[in-house]
């Protein structure tokens, strides 16, 4: 029961299937209120309804061997054990605790889902690509004018480039009604500073650090103009435990010869003792069958393993009694391509294979699966 | 078996729930190929998968009394008979014909769904609000680089204001990769002319006429600058049968004293004999409990009935032997608000009440329900 974070997977797809793209709803494990933040908003209320339904089934949550994953490849539904490490604690739907809070005094599913939605005070957006924002934007009219009496200051946060994109291209009365006009503040957009801890208003024990990363190049550009993205470090200031959640990112060699995500690894090693790092959610969009020039700013199994191995070596250099990297790495943003086998299962197999080859034997790999809550 | 159109409802919500907003996949009834067009793209491949699943269950489609609707209000699932007129022919999922075509030689659900997706040659977009485009945009990388050997020229069509919005604010390498750069034509954006029949490339027997309508005012504007939207008239040139599909629209009195959508009614009366008008898909986003200044450019039951009654009176003036308006009006884009009762059921009840008061007794009202195919 020492888990500090409770992560409900609203969406973990990297497209091209729509409806459940990346969105993680996170709260302190076993908290006694409905407060939560989302990292990314590719899916929203539609998936909250689905998670609520996943909770239904009596007082007890689903047993592990009853948990099913929507796959649609070899079989339409597969066992959760193929996707999630057996030692990682999960529950179907929301955790029992927050589900019970959402149910109190509410009779129907849409109202329970609404209560959970209103508990989300902040969205930390990694970048403004549609698969990371579409759900939160379509939900946004619900941030005002409801009959629920739950406090209701929704804030979208992110680095400058993300907030500017939302202002200019989304809330512009063309793609979406301008709900952020000055003076009414129905939706707040708030830029936060790179590498600095931002104290969450929704969960005041948390400091949230954004790091800028590269996510490939713009297509329609003669120069190599970068698309940018963000990695978030969520730090619980009471316990010191930390969780890393990544937006899309690429393995890019910087002019100095180091790969860019290594800067974040160095920050981690300097600031987070190894036993305080609870887990990392990171994209691995494609299987190894995709050629490297077709990654379009995403990771592949071998590159992700290189990064994890580098993190291990940094910790090893810094901490004398450090043995090996021991944590959960949870994969998100897999592309749902045409295939015979679920690409998520293929990617997990490749990650375990490459990890074994480089001796990264104490990292536990799982896939983020929509409709489940992970305890870390 | 004289139905000319087969409309599969991929999404019919007007938000704020995400994941199944407006998108209609349409083909000639009982056609022998996979070709289809979509009007709007608020939902896409994610809902196509769900429709394919709805087809599974042996050789026979679901019987009417086994058909269920996801509601999440009084009950999570309700009987279809509450939503769809008993004389309107529907099937669960896709029609048996197109489902069988998609299944031939394909073993898994994602491949069947992909085949159906690749059959969609054209998206006719009513306006660029995110709830009408998000699915199609997130699906768009699938329009190239697949292992399926199905012809694959995806075209997004619409009036100028819609196409300009997609170019400037969506496919701009900020909100979405620029897949429409000159020279490669991975995605085509094509402006079509108002009130002129555009011959569909996907279904050459069809002429599609766009009409510009108003959809409220921009919020962040001192002047009354309109948000625009589109109504499409799909005309089968062989049978002469027509189907009308509306984007969001408001009942607005023009300077001449007539309401703006009446212009479309006049066009219909001048060009489509009453017996050739198969049906109208039209939004009715809100129940009558919403005050008129909170409609934000949408219809309400009483305004929709006024428009239908006006159409009846125009036909009556024009055709000597015309008795009364006899057609299916199918409601879409209902807002999923907090309530005890499913607002779709409330709106249907209000429509029938107002229709009865004005003597509009031969119009059959139904609700568009995701996951079902309607024959008109």
XYZ file of C-alpha atoms in Angstrom:
752
model
C 0.000 0.000 0.000
C 2.958 2.355 -0.470
C 1.933 3.357 -3.985
C 1.764 7.129 -4.318
C 0.121 7.547 -7.690
C -3.124 6.264 -9.148
C -3.193 6.558 -12.936
C -6.430 5.875 -14.795
C -5.817 5.292 -18.490
C -8.499 7.211 -20.387
C -6.672 6.800 -23.666
C -3.353 5.305 -24.699
C -3.584 4.977 -28.473
C -1.333 6.946 -30.788
C -3.910 6.722 -33.557
C -4.835 6.339 -36.336
C -7.847 4.947 -34.465
C -9.730 7.857 -32.905
C -11.640 8.046 -29.619
C -9.068 6.769 -27.144
C -5.869 8.673 -27.846
C -3.449 9.655 -25.085
C -4.920 10.897 -21.806
C -3.935 9.921 -18.263
C -6.011 10.921 -15.241
C -3.789 10.987 -12.145
C -4.418 11.502 -8.431
C -2.666 10.628 -5.172
C -3.313 6.933 -4.529
C -6.320 6.361 -2.299
C -7.037 10.082 -1.842
C -10.341 10.976 -0.176
C -11.589 13.513 -2.690
C -12.338 13.656 -6.399
C -9.411 15.927 -7.261
C -7.292 14.769 -10.187
C -5.169 16.128 -12.993
C -4.884 14.883 -16.545
C -1.680 14.654 -18.481
C -2.864 15.125 -22.066
C -6.497 15.197 -23.110
C -6.759 13.026 -26.206
C -9.702 11.249 -24.598
C -12.090 12.604 -21.994
C -15.632 12.244 -20.796
C -16.465 9.514 -23.311
C -13.780 7.290 -21.846
C -14.650 8.338 -18.265
C -18.127 6.893 -18.908
C -16.503 3.688 -20.146
C -14.275 3.496 -17.045
C -17.316 3.998 -14.804
C -19.026 1.107 -16.591
C -15.924 -1.000 -16.008
C -16.439 -0.441 -12.277
C -19.955 -1.771 -12.313
C -20.258 -5.314 -11.083
C -21.013 -5.240 -7.402
C -18.929 -4.250 -4.437
C -15.819 -6.044 -5.573
C -13.673 -4.993 -8.495
C -13.072 -7.466 -11.280
C -10.646 -10.237 -10.408
C -7.429 -10.204 -12.404
C -8.370 -13.276 -14.420
C -11.665 -11.657 -15.415
C -10.009 -8.523 -16.806
C -10.203 -8.169 -20.574
C -8.504 -5.857 -23.052
C -10.123 -4.628 -26.268
C -7.656 -5.770 -28.889
C -9.373 -6.423 -32.256
C -6.417 -8.326 -33.715
C -6.074 -12.096 -33.154
C -9.029 -11.909 -30.800
C -11.353 -8.997 -30.112
C -10.659 -9.318 -26.385
C -7.493 -10.595 -24.713
C -6.452 -11.299 -21.145
C -4.928 -8.378 -19.230
C -1.976 -10.575 -18.272
C -0.614 -10.297 -21.790
C -0.355 -6.497 -21.371
C 0.419 -5.754 -17.708
C 3.277 -7.072 -15.556
C 1.892 -9.491 -12.980
C 3.445 -7.573 -10.080
C 1.896 -4.244 -11.040
C -1.310 -3.507 -9.118
C -4.250 -2.509 -11.290
C -8.006 -2.174 -10.934
C -10.675 -2.315 -13.628
C -12.157 1.117 -14.289
C -11.466 3.768 -11.697
C -10.109 2.782 -8.306
C -12.829 1.640 -5.952
C -12.173 4.690 -3.751
C -12.813 7.394 -6.335
C -15.657 5.429 -7.907
C -17.457 5.310 -4.566
C -16.937 9.057 -4.107
C -18.392 9.703 -7.558
C -21.394 7.506 -6.864
C -22.458 9.093 -3.583
C -25.829 10.754 -4.111
C -25.782 10.214 -7.869
C -28.071 7.764 -9.572
C -26.987 7.552 -13.177
C -23.787 6.938 -15.101
C -23.638 10.321 -16.843
C -23.821 12.099 -13.490
C -21.136 9.909 -11.919
C -18.924 10.517 -14.957
C -19.670 14.238 -14.709
C -18.573 14.320 -11.071
C -15.306 12.639 -12.021
C -14.844 15.059 -14.908
C -15.393 18.029 -12.614
C -12.757 16.689 -10.262
C -10.159 17.261 -12.993
C -8.798 20.698 -12.145
C -5.853 20.814 -14.517
C -4.790 19.418 -17.867
C -1.044 19.318 -18.417
C -0.719 19.117 -22.190
C 2.442 17.723 -23.789
C 1.842 19.298 -27.212
C -1.083 20.506 -29.270
C -1.368 17.621 -31.725
C -5.006 16.673 -31.991
C -4.552 13.163 -30.581
C -3.400 14.768 -27.317
C -6.112 17.429 -26.951
C -9.289 16.498 -28.866
C -11.237 14.997 -25.960
C -10.469 17.831 -23.551
C -11.471 20.436 -26.141
C -14.761 18.768 -27.064
C -15.538 18.410 -23.332
C -14.689 22.048 -22.619
C -18.209 23.547 -22.819
C -18.985 21.420 -19.759
C -16.520 23.530 -17.763
C -19.321 26.034 -17.195
C -23.075 26.227 -17.184
C -23.826 22.938 -15.489
C -26.208 22.134 -12.715
C -23.486 20.388 -10.711
C -22.282 22.491 -7.835
C -18.713 21.268 -7.925
C -15.990 23.899 -8.029
C -15.085 24.380 -11.576
C -11.938 26.189 -12.557
C -10.541 24.214 -15.441
C -6.985 25.142 -16.363
C -5.000 23.959 -19.378
C -1.263 24.170 -18.675
C 1.816 23.619 -20.762
C 4.944 25.146 -22.208
C 4.589 28.346 -24.250
C 4.520 26.637 -27.630
C 1.569 24.494 -26.581
C -0.482 27.312 -25.073
C 0.151 29.562 -28.088
C -1.044 26.802 -30.406
C -4.254 26.332 -28.407
C -4.974 30.078 -28.434
C -4.229 30.640 -32.084
C -5.520 27.481 -33.731
C -8.113 25.952 -31.421
C -9.984 28.505 -29.282
C -10.335 30.923 -32.199
C -14.071 30.794 -33.031
C -13.181 28.791 -36.144
C -12.053 25.379 -34.882
C -13.729 25.838 -31.509
C -15.702 28.600 -29.784
C -13.389 31.029 -28.058
C -14.061 30.038 -24.457
C -10.919 31.756 -23.191
C -11.782 35.373 -24.022
C -10.403 37.906 -21.604
C -12.597 38.820 -18.702
C -14.683 35.692 -18.380
C -12.045 33.024 -17.862
C -14.333 30.136 -18.576
C -11.232 28.200 -19.619
C -7.817 29.282 -18.389
C -4.705 28.703 -20.480
C -1.549 28.960 -18.412
C 2.033 28.810 -19.634
C 4.466 27.198 -17.223
C 8.240 27.453 -17.200
C 10.587 24.779 -18.434
C 12.451 22.724 -15.820
C 10.776 24.588 -12.958
C 8.458 22.921 -10.483
C 4.894 24.223 -10.800
C 2.813 23.731 -7.679
C -0.472 22.148 -8.706
C -3.563 23.999 -7.516
C -5.608 20.839 -7.742
C -3.225 18.674 -5.719
C -1.079 21.081 -3.678
C 1.352 18.361 -2.543
C 2.509 17.984 -6.119
C 5.184 19.898 -8.002
C 5.077 19.357 -11.734
C 8.171 19.937 -13.882
C 7.884 20.288 -17.686
C 10.817 19.452 -19.972
C 10.887 20.385 -23.629
C 11.667 17.543 -26.045
C 11.788 17.142 -29.810
C 9.041 15.358 -31.707
C 10.434 15.250 -35.214
C 10.448 17.952 -37.859
C 7.707 19.931 -39.500
C 6.835 18.343 -42.814
C 6.211 21.470 -44.825
C 9.460 23.213 -44.150
C 12.689 23.553 -46.095
C 14.681 23.973 -42.912
C 14.760 21.374 -40.161
C 12.220 23.121 -37.985
C 11.378 21.046 -34.933
C 7.994 19.993 -33.707
C 8.219 20.252 -29.910
C 6.681 18.174 -27.155
C 6.929 17.868 -23.370
C 7.894 15.363 -20.704
C 6.330 15.921 -17.266
C 7.863 14.935 -13.950
C 5.235 14.722 -11.197
C 6.838 15.023 -7.773
C 4.998 14.330 -4.529
C 6.646 16.765 -2.127
C 5.571 14.840 0.980
C 6.897 11.405 0.068
C 9.472 12.502 -2.474
C 8.106 9.911 -4.910
C 8.113 10.844 -8.585
C 6.353 9.780 -11.745
C 7.485 10.610 -15.278
C 4.932 10.964 -18.075
C 6.183 11.588 -21.601
C 4.576 13.106 -24.637
C 5.667 11.941 -28.056
C 9.419 12.264 -28.405
C 12.255 11.243 -30.609
C 15.721 9.940 -29.934
C 17.753 12.770 -31.371
C 21.476 13.263 -31.154
C 22.240 16.816 -30.053
C 25.266 18.745 -31.399
C 27.247 17.727 -28.275
C 26.812 14.052 -29.183
C 24.353 13.234 -26.401
C 20.779 12.302 -27.140
C 18.336 15.005 -26.144
C 16.192 12.965 -23.704
C 19.417 12.325 -21.763
C 19.091 15.840 -20.359
C 15.985 14.671 -18.543
C 17.771 11.531 -17.365
C 20.474 13.767 -15.872
C 17.870 15.896 -14.117
C 16.304 12.742 -12.677
C 19.616 11.402 -11.434
C 20.486 14.754 -9.851
C 17.111 15.202 -8.164
C 15.363 11.885 -7.652
C 17.004 9.020 -5.723
C 16.446 5.743 -7.553
C 14.065 4.314 -4.949
C 11.845 7.395 -5.299
C 11.243 6.977 -9.012
C 7.903 5.137 -9.127
C 7.554 4.722 -12.834
C 7.794 6.108 -16.334
C 4.996 6.355 -18.884
C 6.641 6.637 -22.263
C 5.559 6.303 -25.844
C 6.813 3.564 -28.078
C 4.630 4.131 -31.089
C 6.001 1.593 -33.488
C 7.339 -1.914 -33.669
C 10.888 -2.509 -34.900
C 9.509 -3.361 -38.314
C 9.148 0.381 -38.991
C 12.260 1.837 -40.635
C 13.908 4.631 -38.678
C 13.112 7.263 -41.305
C 9.421 6.416 -40.885
C 9.328 7.037 -37.134
C 8.258 10.682 -37.633
C 9.529 11.799 -34.258
C 8.564 8.755 -32.193
C 10.445 6.096 -30.286
C 11.065 2.483 -31.252
C 11.800 -0.431 -28.893
C 15.565 -0.370 -29.408
C 15.825 3.394 -28.882
C 13.689 3.284 -25.777
C 15.902 0.573 -24.321
C 19.006 2.648 -25.115
C 17.500 5.513 -23.125
C 16.571 3.299 -20.169
C 20.043 1.792 -20.169
C 21.545 5.285 -20.178
C 19.392 6.238 -17.191
C 20.650 3.136 -15.391
C 24.271 4.010 -16.132
C 23.802 7.588 -14.876
C 22.318 6.290 -11.614
C 25.140 3.795 -11.351
C 27.738 6.557 -11.736
C 26.034 8.722 -9.153
C 24.969 6.262 -6.424
C 27.682 3.955 -5.058
C 25.312 1.290 -3.728
C 23.080 1.388 -6.809
C 22.550 -2.053 -8.246
C 20.226 -1.814 -11.218
C 17.257 0.136 -12.495
C 14.155 -1.227 -10.759
C 10.918 0.391 -11.866
C 7.827 0.070 -14.002
C 8.038 1.399 -17.538
C 4.585 1.666 -19.036
C 4.240 2.013 -22.771
C 1.716 4.272 -24.431
C 0.841 5.746 -27.833
C 1.192 2.568 -29.885
C 0.012 3.016 -33.477
C -2.856 0.702 -34.298
C -1.616 -0.440 -37.678
C -2.886 -3.252 -39.896
C -1.360 -6.450 -38.609
C -2.124 -10.002 -37.637
C -0.879 -9.523 -34.062
C -1.751 -6.649 -31.703
C 1.223 -4.263 -32.141
C 1.179 -3.624 -28.387
C 2.048 -7.269 -27.758
C 4.696 -7.177 -30.460
C 6.284 -4.066 -28.924
C 6.277 -5.541 -25.406
C 8.015 -8.643 -26.705
C 10.637 -6.573 -28.531
C 11.265 -4.384 -25.475
C 11.779 -7.407 -23.238
C 14.106 -8.949 -25.816
C 16.276 -5.838 -26.148
C 16.226 -5.196 -22.386
C 17.463 -8.711 -21.767
C 20.263 -8.269 -24.310
C 21.619 -5.190 -22.494
C 21.108 -6.655 -19.015
C 18.246 -4.379 -18.045
C 16.632 -7.193 -16.116
C 14.884 -5.391 -13.249
C 12.736 -3.088 -15.314
C 9.149 -4.285 -15.597
C 7.429 -3.421 -18.860
C 3.675 -3.061 -19.222
C 1.348 -1.594 -21.777
C -1.032 1.231 -20.817
C -4.523 -0.209 -21.380
C -7.608 2.000 -21.615
C -10.184 1.505 -18.902
C -7.787 0.429 -16.142
C -6.182 2.164 -13.158
C -2.504 1.575 -12.393
C -1.008 1.980 -8.898
C 2.619 3.127 -8.824
C -36.633 -2.555 -50.890
C -36.996 0.819 -52.570
C -34.706 2.569 -50.108
C -31.963 4.431 -51.936
C -29.667 5.408 -49.093
C -27.923 3.430 -46.393
C -26.697 5.657 -43.571
C -24.444 4.186 -40.878
C -24.314 6.403 -37.807
C -20.665 6.571 -36.704
C -21.375 9.449 -34.358
C -24.413 11.572 -33.571
C -23.506 13.381 -30.359
C -23.135 17.141 -30.217
C -20.782 16.838 -27.258
C -19.691 17.601 -24.612
C -19.032 13.859 -24.537
C -16.186 13.075 -26.912
C -15.578 10.044 -29.104
C -18.833 9.784 -31.008
C -19.599 13.242 -32.367
C -21.294 13.794 -35.700
C -20.289 11.548 -38.582
C -22.530 9.754 -41.083
C -21.205 7.120 -43.476
C -23.483 6.909 -46.525
C -23.658 4.646 -49.573
C -26.288 3.568 -52.092
C -28.517 1.027 -50.352
C -27.374 -2.539 -50.996
C -24.505 -1.513 -53.288
C -22.075 -4.255 -54.238
C -18.835 -2.476 -53.367
C -17.262 -0.828 -50.332
C -17.528 2.720 -51.685
C -19.024 5.249 -49.294
C -18.854 8.912 -48.395
C -18.968 10.504 -44.985
C -20.834 13.652 -44.151
C -18.779 15.101 -41.301
C -15.948 13.257 -39.574
C -16.437 13.793 -35.853
C -16.037 10.049 -35.355
C -14.132 7.618 -37.543
C -12.243 4.375 -37.376
C -12.860 3.928 -33.636
C -16.593 3.862 -34.255
C -16.212 1.771 -37.415
C -14.624 -0.914 -35.205
C -17.587 -0.644 -32.852
C -20.051 -0.973 -35.739
C -18.195 -4.045 -37.019
C -18.516 -5.584 -33.540
C -22.230 -4.811 -33.605
C -22.455 -6.993 -36.724
C -20.920 -10.002 -35.070
C -23.416 -12.601 -34.003
C -23.779 -15.083 -36.767
C -25.362 -14.879 -40.163
C -28.439 -12.993 -39.039
C -28.461 -9.409 -37.877
C -29.792 -8.625 -34.426
C -33.559 -8.781 -34.167
C -35.252 -5.470 -33.451
C -36.162 -6.455 -29.908
C -32.540 -7.341 -29.177
C -31.200 -3.951 -30.283
C -29.860 -1.792 -27.464
C -28.826 1.857 -27.268
C -26.045 3.160 -24.995
C -27.854 5.757 -22.937
C -26.238 6.172 -19.471
C -29.204 8.088 -18.018
C -32.111 6.195 -16.437
C -30.541 2.974 -17.632
C -27.152 2.404 -19.208
C -28.816 0.624 -22.122
C -32.291 1.220 -23.547
C -34.411 -0.422 -26.231
C -33.982 0.918 -29.785
C -37.749 1.327 -30.051
C -37.599 4.371 -27.809
C -35.317 6.104 -30.342
C -36.291 4.925 -33.821
C -39.697 5.012 -35.524
C -41.048 1.488 -35.824
C -41.565 1.815 -39.588
C -38.001 2.880 -40.301
C -35.777 -0.015 -41.393
C -32.534 -0.294 -39.490
C -29.793 -2.864 -38.973
C -27.351 -3.233 -36.092
C -23.839 -2.218 -37.116
C -23.186 -1.971 -40.831
C -25.651 -3.411 -43.289
C -25.153 -7.130 -43.798
C -24.114 -6.454 -47.415
C -21.179 -4.157 -46.735
C -20.143 -6.137 -43.658
C -19.839 -9.290 -45.748
C -17.783 -7.407 -48.352
C -15.450 -6.137 -45.626
C -15.046 -9.615 -44.164
C -14.093 -11.416 -47.356
C -10.515 -12.628 -47.004
C -9.922 -10.734 -43.754
C -9.582 -12.481 -40.457
C -9.537 -9.813 -37.770
C -11.676 -6.866 -36.752
C -9.042 -4.169 -37.324
C -8.563 -5.346 -40.914
C -12.306 -5.455 -41.607
C -12.640 -1.955 -40.138
C -9.685 -0.823 -42.234
C -11.300 -2.094 -45.413
C -14.467 -0.148 -44.581
C -12.408 2.951 -43.787
C -10.613 2.688 -47.120
C -13.942 2.519 -48.890
C -14.647 6.079 -47.746
C -13.471 8.146 -50.691
C -14.833 11.537 -49.656
C -15.626 13.475 -46.509
C -18.150 16.265 -46.993
C -17.530 18.520 -43.992
C -20.253 20.895 -42.782
C -17.903 23.160 -40.818
C -14.518 22.912 -39.125
C -15.641 22.728 -35.491
C -13.706 19.962 -33.818
C -16.760 17.807 -33.067
C -17.307 17.510 -36.843
C -13.732 16.747 -37.920
C -11.668 15.234 -35.079
C -12.095 11.563 -36.004
C -11.332 12.075 -39.688
C -8.219 14.100 -38.865
C -6.833 11.600 -36.356
C -7.491 8.804 -38.878
C -5.824 10.720 -41.715
C -2.317 9.156 -41.484
C -4.007 5.911 -42.483
C -4.789 7.434 -45.863
C -1.318 6.438 -47.005
C 1.404 3.962 -46.210
C -0.752 0.934 -45.495
C -0.359 -2.606 -46.636
C -3.953 -2.729 -47.905
C -4.142 -2.567 -51.655
C -7.409 -0.672 -51.790
C -7.500 2.477 -53.880
C -6.860 5.312 -51.596
C -7.527 8.852 -52.658
C -9.058 10.502 -49.629
C -10.637 13.857 -50.344
C -12.035 16.343 -47.825
C -14.653 18.561 -49.454
C -16.617 21.579 -48.313
C -17.370 25.220 -48.847
C -14.435 27.652 -48.939
C -14.672 28.701 -45.306
C -14.347 25.089 -44.161
C -11.437 24.202 -46.404
C -9.561 27.384 -45.474
C -9.996 26.573 -41.784
C -8.619 23.055 -42.262
C -5.600 24.377 -44.163
C -4.782 27.205 -41.806
C -5.589 25.740 -38.409
C -5.434 21.951 -38.689
C -2.982 20.714 -41.321
C -0.354 23.270 -40.293
C 2.353 21.132 -38.623
C 1.186 22.541 -35.267
C -2.218 20.973 -34.624
C -1.624 18.170 -37.102
C 1.157 17.174 -39.510
C 0.756 18.909 -42.823
C -0.379 15.994 -44.931
C -1.710 18.227 -47.698
C 1.527 19.824 -48.880
C 1.650 20.604 -52.551
C 3.001 17.925 -54.798
C 2.302 14.831 -52.756
C -1.477 14.961 -52.390
C -1.618 12.524 -49.530
C -4.794 14.286 -48.426
C -6.755 16.409 -50.875
C -8.749 19.411 -49.719
C -11.292 20.513 -52.295
C -13.542 23.554 -52.181
C -16.929 23.076 -53.800
C -19.373 25.727 -54.939
C -22.491 26.740 -53.060
C -25.835 25.538 -54.441
C -24.144 23.681 -57.286
C -24.314 19.941 -57.691
C -20.893 18.332 -57.267
C -20.594 14.931 -58.894
C -19.116 12.539 -56.362
C -16.060 10.664 -57.538
C -16.719 7.895 -55.058
C -20.338 7.341 -56.047
C -20.717 8.767 -59.552
C -24.517 8.479 -59.543
C -24.656 11.109 -56.814
C -24.734 14.878 -57.117
C -24.060 16.656 -53.834
C -25.249 20.228 -53.289
C -23.840 22.346 -50.425
C -25.838 25.219 -48.905
C -24.331 27.789 -46.590
C -26.172 28.309 -43.291
C -25.554 30.315 -40.136
C -24.382 28.664 -36.939
C -24.496 31.539 -34.466
C -22.019 34.327 -33.930
C -18.370 34.327 -33.041
C -17.980 34.857 -29.316
C -14.914 37.059 -29.345
C -16.176 39.687 -31.698
C -17.684 43.136 -31.216
C -19.602 42.886 -34.450
C -22.116 40.162 -35.159
C -19.727 38.047 -37.186
C -21.314 34.773 -38.200
C -20.006 31.295 -37.692
C -20.963 29.430 -40.874
C -22.011 25.869 -41.487
C -23.352 23.758 -44.349
C -26.405 21.714 -45.282
C -25.829 18.991 -47.884
C -28.407 17.677 -50.326
C -27.435 14.268 -51.706
C -29.232 13.555 -54.964
C -29.269 10.168 -56.651
C -29.369 11.080 -60.332
C -30.733 7.684 -61.408
C -33.749 7.468 -59.115
C -34.127 11.171 -58.389
C -34.286 10.370 -54.677
C -32.735 12.882 -52.317
C -31.419 12.971 -48.779
C -30.730 16.116 -46.767
C -28.013 16.135 -44.112
C -27.545 19.266 -42.001
C -24.625 20.609 -40.063
C -25.289 22.723 -36.998
C -27.583 25.605 -37.878
C -29.659 28.282 -36.318
C -33.123 29.596 -37.026
C -32.242 33.148 -38.000
C -34.525 35.757 -39.426
C -32.934 37.351 -42.489
C -33.389 41.063 -43.289
C -36.217 40.153 -45.676
C -38.188 38.632 -42.800
C -37.762 35.033 -43.882
C -35.764 32.568 -41.837
C -32.498 31.661 -43.508
C -32.976 27.886 -43.730
C -36.140 28.632 -45.727
C -33.902 29.303 -48.716
C -33.007 25.644 -48.675
C -36.656 24.688 -48.310
C -37.417 26.744 -51.440
C -34.628 25.005 -53.335
C -36.038 21.628 -52.279
C -39.552 22.517 -53.365
C -38.292 23.829 -56.718
C -36.113 20.805 -57.432
C -37.287 17.759 -55.498
C -40.837 16.418 -55.833
C -42.201 15.523 -52.393
C -42.184 11.778 -53.027
C -38.485 11.931 -53.921
C -37.382 13.401 -50.602
C -36.317 10.344 -48.631
C -35.405 11.987 -45.381
C -33.718 14.775 -43.473
C -30.956 14.436 -40.911
C -31.038 17.592 -38.839
C -29.594 18.718 -35.538
C -31.752 19.518 -32.566
C -29.077 20.003 -29.967
C -31.132 21.079 -27.000
C -34.393 20.411 -25.234
C -36.911 23.216 -24.850
C -35.663 23.801 -21.332
C -32.696 25.720 -22.813
C -33.463 29.439 -23.156
C -33.198 30.775 -26.676
C -30.193 32.970 -25.885
C -28.330 29.843 -24.805
C -28.796 27.964 -28.060
C -25.454 29.256 -29.443
C -26.454 28.741 -33.029
C -28.375 25.489 -32.709
C -31.972 24.419 -33.194
C -34.592 23.665 -30.568
C -37.661 21.453 -30.970
C -40.096 24.300 -31.581
C -37.857 25.989 -34.164
C -37.250 22.731 -35.987
C -40.992 22.121 -36.178
C -41.532 25.646 -37.541
C -39.069 24.885 -40.323
C -40.674 21.526 -41.129
C -44.094 23.161 -41.201
C -42.770 25.843 -43.555
C -41.422 23.150 -45.875
C -44.842 21.519 -45.866
C -46.561 24.787 -46.708
C -44.146 25.480 -49.589
C -44.823 22.020 -51.043
C -48.518 22.593 -50.582
C -48.357 25.891 -52.499
C -46.384 24.310 -55.302
C -47.997 20.898 -55.800
C -51.778 20.881 -56.303
C -52.305 17.262 -55.207
C -49.914 17.522 -52.265
C -51.513 16.337 -49.063
C -48.986 16.540 -46.260
C -45.257 16.181 -45.590
C -44.488 12.459 -45.387
C -40.900 11.662 -44.587
C -38.418 10.616 -41.926
C -36.761 13.383 -39.954
C -33.812 12.017 -38.044
C -32.380 14.051 -35.203
C -28.681 14.363 -34.514
C -26.201 16.373 -32.450
C -28.069 16.260 -29.129
C -26.024 17.701 -26.263
C -25.384 15.115 -23.560
C -26.165 17.320 -20.567
C -26.611 16.366 -16.924
C -30.166 15.130 -16.538
C -32.280 12.381 -15.126
C -33.732 11.453 -18.516
C -31.795 10.899 -21.749
C -32.134 14.300 -23.521
C -32.617 12.463 -26.826
C -35.842 10.943 -25.485
C -36.925 14.308 -24.109
C -36.311 15.997 -27.465
C -38.205 13.307 -29.396
C -41.174 13.750 -27.080
C -41.127 17.522 -27.497
C -40.848 17.267 -31.277
C -43.829 14.924 -31.484
C -45.825 17.205 -29.197
C -45.125 20.350 -31.241
C -45.622 18.497 -34.537
C -49.002 17.323 -33.385
C -49.995 20.862 -32.359
C -49.310 22.222 -35.857
C -50.836 19.225 -37.636
C -47.563 17.828 -38.938
C -48.853 14.313 -38.459
C -47.190 12.375 -41.275
C -43.612 13.169 -40.394
C -41.870 10.336 -38.549
C -39.250 11.412 -36.052
C -36.336 9.256 -35.000
C -33.075 9.812 -33.216
C -29.760 9.014 -34.927
C -28.182 6.296 -32.785
C -24.498 5.391 -33.052
C -23.754 1.879 -34.223
C -26.844 1.447 -36.421
C -27.541 1.663 -40.144
C -30.674 3.435 -41.379
C -32.341 2.687 -44.723
C -34.081 5.640 -46.375
